[in-house]
Coordinates of C-alpha atoms and ligand atoms in Angstrom, one line a residue:
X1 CA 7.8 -33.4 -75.0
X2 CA 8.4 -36.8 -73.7
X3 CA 8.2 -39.6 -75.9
X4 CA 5.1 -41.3 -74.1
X5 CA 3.4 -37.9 -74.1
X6 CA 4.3 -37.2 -77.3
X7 CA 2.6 -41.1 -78.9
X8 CA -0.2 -40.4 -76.6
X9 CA -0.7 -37.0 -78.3
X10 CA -0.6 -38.5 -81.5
X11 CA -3.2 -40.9 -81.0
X12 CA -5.3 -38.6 -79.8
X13 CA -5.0 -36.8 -83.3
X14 CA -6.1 -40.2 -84.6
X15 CA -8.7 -40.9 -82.6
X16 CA -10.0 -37.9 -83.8
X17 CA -9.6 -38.1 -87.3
X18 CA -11.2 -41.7 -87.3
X19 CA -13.9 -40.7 -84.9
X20 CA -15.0 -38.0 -87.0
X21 CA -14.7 -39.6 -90.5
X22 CA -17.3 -42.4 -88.9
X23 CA -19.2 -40.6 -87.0
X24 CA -19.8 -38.4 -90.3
X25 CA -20.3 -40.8 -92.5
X26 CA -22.9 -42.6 -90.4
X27 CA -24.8 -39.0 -89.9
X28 CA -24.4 -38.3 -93.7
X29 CA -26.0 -42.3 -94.5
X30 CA -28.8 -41.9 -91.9
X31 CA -29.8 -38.4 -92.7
X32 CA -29.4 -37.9 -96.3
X33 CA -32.7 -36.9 -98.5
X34 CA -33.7 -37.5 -101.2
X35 CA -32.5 -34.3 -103.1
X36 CA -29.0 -35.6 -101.8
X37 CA -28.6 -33.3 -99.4
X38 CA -27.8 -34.3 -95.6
X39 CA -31.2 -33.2 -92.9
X40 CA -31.1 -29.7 -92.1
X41 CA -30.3 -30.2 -88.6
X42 CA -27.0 -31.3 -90.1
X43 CA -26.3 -28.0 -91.9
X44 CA -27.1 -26.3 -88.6
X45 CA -24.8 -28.4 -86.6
X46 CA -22.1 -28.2 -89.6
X47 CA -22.4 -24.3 -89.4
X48 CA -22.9 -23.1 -86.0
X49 CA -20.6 -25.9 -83.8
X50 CA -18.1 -28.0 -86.0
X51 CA -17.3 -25.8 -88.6
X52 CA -16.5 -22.4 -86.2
X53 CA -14.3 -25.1 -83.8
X54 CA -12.7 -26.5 -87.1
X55 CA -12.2 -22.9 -87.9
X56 CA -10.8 -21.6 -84.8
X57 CA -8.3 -24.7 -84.7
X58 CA -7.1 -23.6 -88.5
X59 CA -6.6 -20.1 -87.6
X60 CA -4.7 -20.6 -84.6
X61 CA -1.9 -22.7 -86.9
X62 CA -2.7 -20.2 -89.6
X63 CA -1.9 -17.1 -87.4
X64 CA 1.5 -18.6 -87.1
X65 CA 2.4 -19.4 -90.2
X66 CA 3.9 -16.6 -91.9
X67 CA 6.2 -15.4 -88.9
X68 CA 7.2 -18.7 -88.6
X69 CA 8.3 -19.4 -92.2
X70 CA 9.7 -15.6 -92.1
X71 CA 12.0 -16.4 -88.8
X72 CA 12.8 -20.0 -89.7
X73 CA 14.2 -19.6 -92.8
X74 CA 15.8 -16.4 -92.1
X75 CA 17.3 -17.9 -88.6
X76 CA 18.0 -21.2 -90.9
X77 CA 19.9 -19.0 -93.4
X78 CA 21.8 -17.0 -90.9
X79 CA 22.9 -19.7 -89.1
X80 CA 24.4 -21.3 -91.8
X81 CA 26.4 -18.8 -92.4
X82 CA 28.7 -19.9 -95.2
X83 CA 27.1 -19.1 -98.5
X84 CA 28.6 -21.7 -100.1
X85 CA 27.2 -24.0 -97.8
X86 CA 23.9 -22.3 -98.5
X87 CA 23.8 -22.4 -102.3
X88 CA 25.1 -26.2 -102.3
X89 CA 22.3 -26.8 -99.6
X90 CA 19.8 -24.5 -101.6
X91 CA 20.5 -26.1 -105.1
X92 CA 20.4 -29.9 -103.7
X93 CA 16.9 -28.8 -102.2
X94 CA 15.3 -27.8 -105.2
X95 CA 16.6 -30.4 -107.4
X96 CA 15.1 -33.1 -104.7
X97 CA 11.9 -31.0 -104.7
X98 CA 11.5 -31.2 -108.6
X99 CA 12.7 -34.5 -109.7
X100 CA 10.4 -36.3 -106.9
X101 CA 7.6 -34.5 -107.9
X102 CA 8.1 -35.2 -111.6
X103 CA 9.2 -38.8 -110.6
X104 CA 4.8 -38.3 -108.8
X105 CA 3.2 -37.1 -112.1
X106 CA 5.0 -40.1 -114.2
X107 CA 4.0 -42.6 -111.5
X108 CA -0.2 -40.9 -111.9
X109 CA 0.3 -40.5 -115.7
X110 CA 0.7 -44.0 -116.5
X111 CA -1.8 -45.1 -113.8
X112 CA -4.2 -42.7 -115.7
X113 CA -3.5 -43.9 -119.1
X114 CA -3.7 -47.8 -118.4
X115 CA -6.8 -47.2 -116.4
X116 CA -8.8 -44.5 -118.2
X117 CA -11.1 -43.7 -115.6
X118 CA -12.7 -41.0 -118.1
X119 CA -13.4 -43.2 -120.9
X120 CA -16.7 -44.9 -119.0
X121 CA -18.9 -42.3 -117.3
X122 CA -22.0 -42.1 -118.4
X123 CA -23.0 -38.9 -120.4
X124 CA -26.1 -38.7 -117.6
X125 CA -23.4 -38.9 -114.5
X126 CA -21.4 -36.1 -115.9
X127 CA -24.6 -34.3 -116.8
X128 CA -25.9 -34.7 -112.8
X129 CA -22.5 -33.5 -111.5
X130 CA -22.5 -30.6 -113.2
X131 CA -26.0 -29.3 -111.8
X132 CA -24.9 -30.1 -109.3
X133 CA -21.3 -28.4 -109.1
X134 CA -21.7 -26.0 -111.9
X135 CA -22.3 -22.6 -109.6
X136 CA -21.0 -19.5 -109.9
X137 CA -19.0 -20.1 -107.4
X138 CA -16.9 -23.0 -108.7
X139 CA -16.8 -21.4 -112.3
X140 CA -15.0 -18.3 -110.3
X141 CA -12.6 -21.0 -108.4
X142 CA -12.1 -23.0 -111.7
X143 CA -10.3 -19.5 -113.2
X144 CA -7.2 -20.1 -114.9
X145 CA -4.4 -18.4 -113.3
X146 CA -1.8 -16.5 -115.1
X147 CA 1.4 -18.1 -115.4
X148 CA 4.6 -16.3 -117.4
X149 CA 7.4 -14.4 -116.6
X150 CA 5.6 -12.2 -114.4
X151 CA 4.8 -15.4 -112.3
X152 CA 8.7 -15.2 -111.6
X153 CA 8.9 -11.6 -111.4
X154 CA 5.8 -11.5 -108.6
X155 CA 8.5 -13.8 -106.4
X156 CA 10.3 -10.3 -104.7
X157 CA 7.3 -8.7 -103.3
X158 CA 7.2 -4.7 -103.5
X159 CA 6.2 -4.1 -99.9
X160 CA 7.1 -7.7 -97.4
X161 CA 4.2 -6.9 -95.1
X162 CA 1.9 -6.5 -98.1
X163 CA 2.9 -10.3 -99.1
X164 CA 2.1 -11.2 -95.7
X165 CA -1.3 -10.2 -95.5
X166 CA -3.0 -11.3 -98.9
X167 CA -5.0 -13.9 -98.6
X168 CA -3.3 -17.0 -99.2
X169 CA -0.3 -15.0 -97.9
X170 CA 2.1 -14.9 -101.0
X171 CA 4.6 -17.4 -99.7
X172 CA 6.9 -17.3 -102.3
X173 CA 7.5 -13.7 -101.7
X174 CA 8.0 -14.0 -98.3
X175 CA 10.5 -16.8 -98.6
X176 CA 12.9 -14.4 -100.8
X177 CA 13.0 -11.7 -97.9
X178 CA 13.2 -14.1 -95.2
X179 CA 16.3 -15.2 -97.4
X180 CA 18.2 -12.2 -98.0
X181 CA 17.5 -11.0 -94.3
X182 CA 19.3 -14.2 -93.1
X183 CA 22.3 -13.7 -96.0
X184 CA 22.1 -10.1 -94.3
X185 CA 22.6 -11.4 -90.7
X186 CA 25.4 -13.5 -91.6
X187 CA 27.0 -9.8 -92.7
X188 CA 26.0 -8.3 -89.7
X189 CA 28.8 -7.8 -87.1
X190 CA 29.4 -8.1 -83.2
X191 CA 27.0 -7.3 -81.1
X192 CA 24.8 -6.4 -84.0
X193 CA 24.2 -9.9 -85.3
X194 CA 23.6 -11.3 -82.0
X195 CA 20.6 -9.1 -81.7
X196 CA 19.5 -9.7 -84.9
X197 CA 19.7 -13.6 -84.8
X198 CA 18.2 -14.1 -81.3
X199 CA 15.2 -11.6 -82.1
X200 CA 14.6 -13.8 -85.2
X201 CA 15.1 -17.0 -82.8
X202 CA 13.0 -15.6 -80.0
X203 CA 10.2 -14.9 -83.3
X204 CA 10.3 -18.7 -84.1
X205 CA 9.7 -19.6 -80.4
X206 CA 7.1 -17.5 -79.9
X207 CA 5.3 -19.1 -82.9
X208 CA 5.9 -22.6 -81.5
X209 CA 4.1 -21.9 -78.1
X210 CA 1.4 -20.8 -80.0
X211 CA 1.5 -24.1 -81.9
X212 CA 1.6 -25.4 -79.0
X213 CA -1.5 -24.3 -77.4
X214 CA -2.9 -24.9 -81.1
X215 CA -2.1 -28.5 -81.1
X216 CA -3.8 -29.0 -77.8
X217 CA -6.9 -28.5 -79.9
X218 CA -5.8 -30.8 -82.5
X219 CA -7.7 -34.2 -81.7
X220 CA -11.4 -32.0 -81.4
X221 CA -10.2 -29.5 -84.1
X222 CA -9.2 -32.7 -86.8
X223 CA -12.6 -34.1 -85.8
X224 CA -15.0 -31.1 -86.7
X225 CA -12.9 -30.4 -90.0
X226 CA -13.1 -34.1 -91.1
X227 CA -17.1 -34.2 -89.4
X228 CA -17.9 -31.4 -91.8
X229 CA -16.5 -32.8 -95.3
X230 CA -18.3 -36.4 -94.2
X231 CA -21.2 -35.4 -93.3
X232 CA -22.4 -33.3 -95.9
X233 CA -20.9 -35.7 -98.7
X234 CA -20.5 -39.0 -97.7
X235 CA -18.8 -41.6 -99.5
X236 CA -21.7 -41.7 -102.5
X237 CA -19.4 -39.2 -104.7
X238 CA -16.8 -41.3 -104.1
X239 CA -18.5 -44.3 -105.7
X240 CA -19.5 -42.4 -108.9
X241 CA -15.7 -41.0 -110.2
X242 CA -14.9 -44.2 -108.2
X243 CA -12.4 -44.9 -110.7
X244 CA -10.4 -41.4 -111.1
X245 CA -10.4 -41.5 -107.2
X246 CA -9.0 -44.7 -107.1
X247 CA -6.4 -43.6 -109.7
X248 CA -5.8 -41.1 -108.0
X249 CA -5.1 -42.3 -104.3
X250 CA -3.3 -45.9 -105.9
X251 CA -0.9 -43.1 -107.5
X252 CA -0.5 -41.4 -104.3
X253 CA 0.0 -44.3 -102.6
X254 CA 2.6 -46.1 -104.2
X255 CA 4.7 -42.6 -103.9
X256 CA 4.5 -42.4 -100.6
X257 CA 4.8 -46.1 -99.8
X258 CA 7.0 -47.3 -102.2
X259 CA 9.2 -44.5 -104.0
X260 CA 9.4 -42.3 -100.4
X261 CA 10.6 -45.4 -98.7
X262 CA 13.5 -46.0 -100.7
X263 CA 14.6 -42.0 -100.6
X264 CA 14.1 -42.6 -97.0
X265 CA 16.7 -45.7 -96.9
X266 CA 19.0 -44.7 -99.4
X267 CA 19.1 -41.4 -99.5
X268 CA 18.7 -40.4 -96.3
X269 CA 20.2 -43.6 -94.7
X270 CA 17.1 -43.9 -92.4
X271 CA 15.0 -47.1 -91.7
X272 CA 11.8 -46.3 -93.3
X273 CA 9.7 -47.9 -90.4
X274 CA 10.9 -45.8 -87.6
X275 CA 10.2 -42.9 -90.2
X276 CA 6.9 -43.2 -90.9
X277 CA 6.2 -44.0 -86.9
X278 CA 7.7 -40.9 -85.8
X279 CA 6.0 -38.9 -88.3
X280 CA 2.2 -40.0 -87.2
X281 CA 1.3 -36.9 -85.7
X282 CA 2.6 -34.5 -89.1
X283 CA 0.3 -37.1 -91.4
X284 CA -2.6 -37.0 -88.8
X285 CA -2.2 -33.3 -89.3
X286 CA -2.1 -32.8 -92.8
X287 CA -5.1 -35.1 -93.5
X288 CA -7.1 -33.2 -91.1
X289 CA -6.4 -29.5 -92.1
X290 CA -5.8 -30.0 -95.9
X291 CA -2.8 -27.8 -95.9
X292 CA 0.6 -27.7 -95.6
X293 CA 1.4 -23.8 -94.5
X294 CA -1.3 -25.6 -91.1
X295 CA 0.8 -28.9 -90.8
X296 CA 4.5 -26.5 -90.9
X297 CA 4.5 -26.0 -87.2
X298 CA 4.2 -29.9 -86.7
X299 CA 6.5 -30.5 -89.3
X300 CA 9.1 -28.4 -87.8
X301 CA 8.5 -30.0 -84.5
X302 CA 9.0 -33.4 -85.8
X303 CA 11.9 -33.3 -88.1
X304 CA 13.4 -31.7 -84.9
X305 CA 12.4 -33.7 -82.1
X306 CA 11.8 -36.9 -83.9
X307 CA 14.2 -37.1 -86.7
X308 CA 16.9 -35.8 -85.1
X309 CA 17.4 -32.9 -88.0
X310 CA 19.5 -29.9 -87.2
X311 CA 17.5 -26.8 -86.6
X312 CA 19.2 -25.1 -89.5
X313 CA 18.2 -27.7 -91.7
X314 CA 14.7 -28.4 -90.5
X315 CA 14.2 -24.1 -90.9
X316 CA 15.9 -23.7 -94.3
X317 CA 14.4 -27.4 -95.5
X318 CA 11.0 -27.7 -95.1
X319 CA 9.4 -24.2 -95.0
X320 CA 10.8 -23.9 -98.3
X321 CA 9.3 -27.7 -98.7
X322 CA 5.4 -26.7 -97.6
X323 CA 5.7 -23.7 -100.4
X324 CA 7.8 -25.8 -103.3
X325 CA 7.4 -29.0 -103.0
X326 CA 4.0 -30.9 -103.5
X327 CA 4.6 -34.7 -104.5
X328 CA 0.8 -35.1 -104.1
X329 CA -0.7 -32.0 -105.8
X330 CA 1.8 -32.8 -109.1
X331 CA 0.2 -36.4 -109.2
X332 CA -3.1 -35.1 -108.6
X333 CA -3.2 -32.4 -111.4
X334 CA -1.7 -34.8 -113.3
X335 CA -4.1 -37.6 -113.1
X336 CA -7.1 -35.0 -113.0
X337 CA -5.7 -33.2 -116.3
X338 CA -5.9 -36.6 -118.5
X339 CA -9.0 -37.6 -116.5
X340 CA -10.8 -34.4 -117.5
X341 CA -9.4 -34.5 -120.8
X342 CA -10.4 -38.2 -121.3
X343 CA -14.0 -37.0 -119.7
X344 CA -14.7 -34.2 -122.9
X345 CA -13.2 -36.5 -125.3
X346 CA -9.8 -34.7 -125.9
X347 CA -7.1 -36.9 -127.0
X348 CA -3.5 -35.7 -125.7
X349 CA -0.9 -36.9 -127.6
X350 CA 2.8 -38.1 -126.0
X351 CA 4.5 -34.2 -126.8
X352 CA 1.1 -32.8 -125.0
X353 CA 1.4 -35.2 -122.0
X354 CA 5.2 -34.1 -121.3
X355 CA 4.0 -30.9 -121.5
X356 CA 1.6 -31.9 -118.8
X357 CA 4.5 -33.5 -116.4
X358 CA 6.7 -30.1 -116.6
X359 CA 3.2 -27.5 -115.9
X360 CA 2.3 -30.0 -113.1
X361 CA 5.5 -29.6 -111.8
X362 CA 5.9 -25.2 -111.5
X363 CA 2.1 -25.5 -110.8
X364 CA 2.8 -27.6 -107.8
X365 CA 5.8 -25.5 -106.9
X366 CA 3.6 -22.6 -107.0
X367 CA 0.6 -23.6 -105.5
X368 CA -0.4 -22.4 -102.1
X369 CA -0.5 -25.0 -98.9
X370 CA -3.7 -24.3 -98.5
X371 CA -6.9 -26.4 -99.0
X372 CA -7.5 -26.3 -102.7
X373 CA -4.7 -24.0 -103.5
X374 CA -4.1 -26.0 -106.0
X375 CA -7.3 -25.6 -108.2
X376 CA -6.9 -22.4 -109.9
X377 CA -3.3 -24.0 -111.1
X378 CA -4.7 -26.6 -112.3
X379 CA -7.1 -25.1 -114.3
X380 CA -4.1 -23.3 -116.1
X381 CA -2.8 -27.0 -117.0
X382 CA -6.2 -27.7 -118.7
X383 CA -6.6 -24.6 -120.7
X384 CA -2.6 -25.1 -122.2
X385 CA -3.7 -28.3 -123.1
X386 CA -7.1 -27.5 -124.7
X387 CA -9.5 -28.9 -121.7
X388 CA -11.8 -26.5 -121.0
X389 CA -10.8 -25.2 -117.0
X390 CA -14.6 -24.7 -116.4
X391 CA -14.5 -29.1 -116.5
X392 CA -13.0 -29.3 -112.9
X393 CA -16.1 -29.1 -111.6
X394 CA -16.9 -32.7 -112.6
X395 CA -14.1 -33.0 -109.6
X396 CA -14.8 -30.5 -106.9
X397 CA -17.0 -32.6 -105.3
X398 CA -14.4 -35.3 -104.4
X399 CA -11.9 -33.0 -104.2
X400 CA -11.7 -32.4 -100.2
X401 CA -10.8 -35.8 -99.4
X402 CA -8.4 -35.9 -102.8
X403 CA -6.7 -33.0 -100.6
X404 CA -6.7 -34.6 -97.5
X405 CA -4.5 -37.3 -98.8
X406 CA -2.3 -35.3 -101.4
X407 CA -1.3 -33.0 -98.5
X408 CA -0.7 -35.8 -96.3
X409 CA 2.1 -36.9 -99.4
X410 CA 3.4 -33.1 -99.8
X411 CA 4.4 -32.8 -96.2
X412 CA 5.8 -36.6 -96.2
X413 CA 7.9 -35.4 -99.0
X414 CA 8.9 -32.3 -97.2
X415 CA 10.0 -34.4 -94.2
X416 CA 12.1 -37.0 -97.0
X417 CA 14.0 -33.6 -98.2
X418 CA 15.3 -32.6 -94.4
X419 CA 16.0 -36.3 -93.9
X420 CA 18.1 -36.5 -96.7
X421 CA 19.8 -32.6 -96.6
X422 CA 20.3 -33.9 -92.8
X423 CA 22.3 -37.0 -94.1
X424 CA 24.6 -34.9 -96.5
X425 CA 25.0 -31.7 -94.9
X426 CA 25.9 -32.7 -91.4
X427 CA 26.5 -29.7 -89.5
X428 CA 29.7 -29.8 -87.3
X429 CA 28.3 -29.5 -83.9
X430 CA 25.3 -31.6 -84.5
X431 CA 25.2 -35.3 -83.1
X432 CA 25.1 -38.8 -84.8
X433 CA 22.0 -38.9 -86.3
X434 CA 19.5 -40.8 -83.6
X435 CA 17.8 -43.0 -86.1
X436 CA 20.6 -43.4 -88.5
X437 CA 21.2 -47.4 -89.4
X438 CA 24.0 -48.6 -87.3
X439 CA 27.2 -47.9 -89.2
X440 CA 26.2 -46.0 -91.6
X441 CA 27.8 -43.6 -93.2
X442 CA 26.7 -39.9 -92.3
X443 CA 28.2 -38.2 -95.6
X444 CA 26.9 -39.2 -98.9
Ligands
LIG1 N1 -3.9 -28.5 -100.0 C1 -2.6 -28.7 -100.6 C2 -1.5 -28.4 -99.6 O1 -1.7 -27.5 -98.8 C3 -2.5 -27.8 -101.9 C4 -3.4 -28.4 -102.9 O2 -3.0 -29.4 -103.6 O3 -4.5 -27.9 -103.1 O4 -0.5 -28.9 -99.7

């Protein structure tokens, strides 16, 4: 894609998005009774036009997901080729991955605790949300999910094409195939592994026309999806757990603007300006669809095309990323843990915070990019520190937008990861890095 088609593609994402958050809002302010509840020819509307286009956008990123993570990784992997290189590359990931997301729940802890958004809402507000929210429904969604060693041992699925077909797909398990089939191309010999590694490549190509076609829906698509959340809630939840909210998106904010910055410049030796400008279209992306496994494809593309990083490292890096590594979600369940908590008058000591920090972190690694995949994670944080799970409700309400933003910061961080592998792992054959800082040093 040229450069001038490519902008004007990305403003047409943003066009959307802000189109469709006012033109929601305004239908949500003019039509709203006085049960709460937007006019019924707003449901219709929601239902039978914006939510099936939404929908149909979704699926047609969704429906690429999974063989794209499979042959990326797996083609990432292969190409590679020295395992050393591999486990270095594959140990430096993970450690980025976890210490900037517990680096994100410190930042929303103390945020939480200076603040205490719980302390002041009224007994009668947190009685009205939960008529309002308490359903069947949510008290299913609020279940607590299992988490022990079998949480580890579920990571090598029994059957691949099983993992791929559960609903969320089980990433994690497809990850550890996709790995061992690229270890097991790098094995391969002759003629062999040429067929191999340019069936996986021609796989990932595939994938990325489809995204393509996808992505010409993206401006309409991000419209509906962000119509459909405005207009049926408006911005009147917002203003009661104002506070937490706040909390919530000041946290977010100051990771992705402050402490992402400066990975940005010193880690990855990149001017943080020219980062954020070529990344417009991946944050349009993940604020309209709520999920990183949706935004991959234009992460991919990005890192690629815009940040000049190596194929290998963009396929290894950040499909691992959109599974592992959540900046925002950590912050968020962190924040929403001690919120809740503060809410039904639990007091969490120092010992019981910390243990907050390290379940926020596995929860985040283990959450699915979808929207919300994060809830039944985080009502396993509550229950091991003694807040009923059945409180989120008090939160579902606000927690669409909350998602829109923390996946915008999981998929940032993501892109901060390949920036900074990129930097440190140059591969041989690769040129200078295009937005590298004159004279700067490629090897860390
Ligand atoms: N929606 C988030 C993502 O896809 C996951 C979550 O926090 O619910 O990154």
């Amino acid at each position: 894609m040229s450069d001038s088609s490519a902008s004007a593609s990305h403003a047409r994402i943003l066009y959307g998005l802000v189109l469709g958050a006012v033109v929601g809002s305004l239908v949500n302010a003019f039509t709203i009774g006085e049960t709460g509840t937007p006019a019924v020819w707003v449901g219709w509307l929601v239902r039978n036009i914006t939510q099936p286009i939404g929908d149909v956008f979704l699926r047609m990123l969704f429906m690429t997901v999974v063989p794209l993570v499979f042959a990326s990784l797996a083609v990432g992997v292969a190409q590679l080729g020295d395992l050393s290189q591999l486990g270095r590359m594959g140990a430096k990931t993970f450690a980025y991955f976890i210490l900037t997301m517990a680096c994100a729940v410190v930042i929303g802890l103390v945020l939480v605790n200076v603040v205490e958004p719980g302390k002041g809402l009224p007994a009668e507000t947190v009685a009205g949300l939960r008529a309002q929210f308490e359903t069947p429904a949510t008290a299913n969604k609020a279940k607590p999910a299992e988490f022990g060693i079998q949480t580890f041992v579920d990571i090598i699925p029994k059957n691949p094409l099983e993992a791929a077909t559960t609903n969320p797909p089980n990433m994690l398990g497809i990850i550890f195939f996709a790995l061992l089939i690229g270890i097991g191309v790098t094995r391969l010999s002759g003629q062999m592994h040429m067929v191999a590694l340019s069936g996986l490549a021609a796989l990932g190509e595939l994938m990325v026309f489809i995204i393509g076609l996808a992505m010409k829906l993206a401006p309409i698509g991000v419209f509906c999806l962000i119509f459909n959340t405005t207009s049926q809630f408006g911005f009147g939840l917002l203003v009661t757990l104002g506070q937490y909210v706040a909390v919530v998106l000041v946290g977010l904010a100051l990771q992705m603007f402050v402490v992402l910055p400066i990975l940005v410049r010193f880690l990855g030796g990149m001017n943080p300006w020219q980062f954020f400008s070529k990344t417009r279209a991946v944050m349009a992306t993940a604020f309209g669809t709520s999920s990183s496994n949706a935004t991959l494809p234009t992460s991919i593309r990005t890192a690629e095309q815009e940040l000049g990083v190596p194929a290998p490292i963009a396929g290894f890096v950040l499909p691992l990323g959109a599974t592992m590594n959540m900046n925002g979600t950590a912050l968020f369940e962190g924040v929403t843990a001690v919120f809740l908590a503060q809410v039904m008058g639990v007091d969490l000591t120092l010992g019981q915070q910390f243990i907050v920090v390290v379940l926020c972190v596995l929860t985040a690694v283990g959450a699915a990019g979808v929207p919300g995949g994060s809830i039944p994670l985080l009502a396993m944080v509550l229950a091991s520190v003694g807040v009923a799970p059945e409180s989120i409700f008090i939160i579902l309400g606000v927690d669409r937008i909350l998602d829109m933003c923390r996946t915008t910061l999981n998929v940032m961080g993501d892109l901060t990861a390949a920036v900074y592998i990129t930097r440190t792992e140059r591969m041989p054959e690769e040129p200078d890095h295009p937005l590298s800082e004159p004279g700067e040093p490629t090897e860390a």
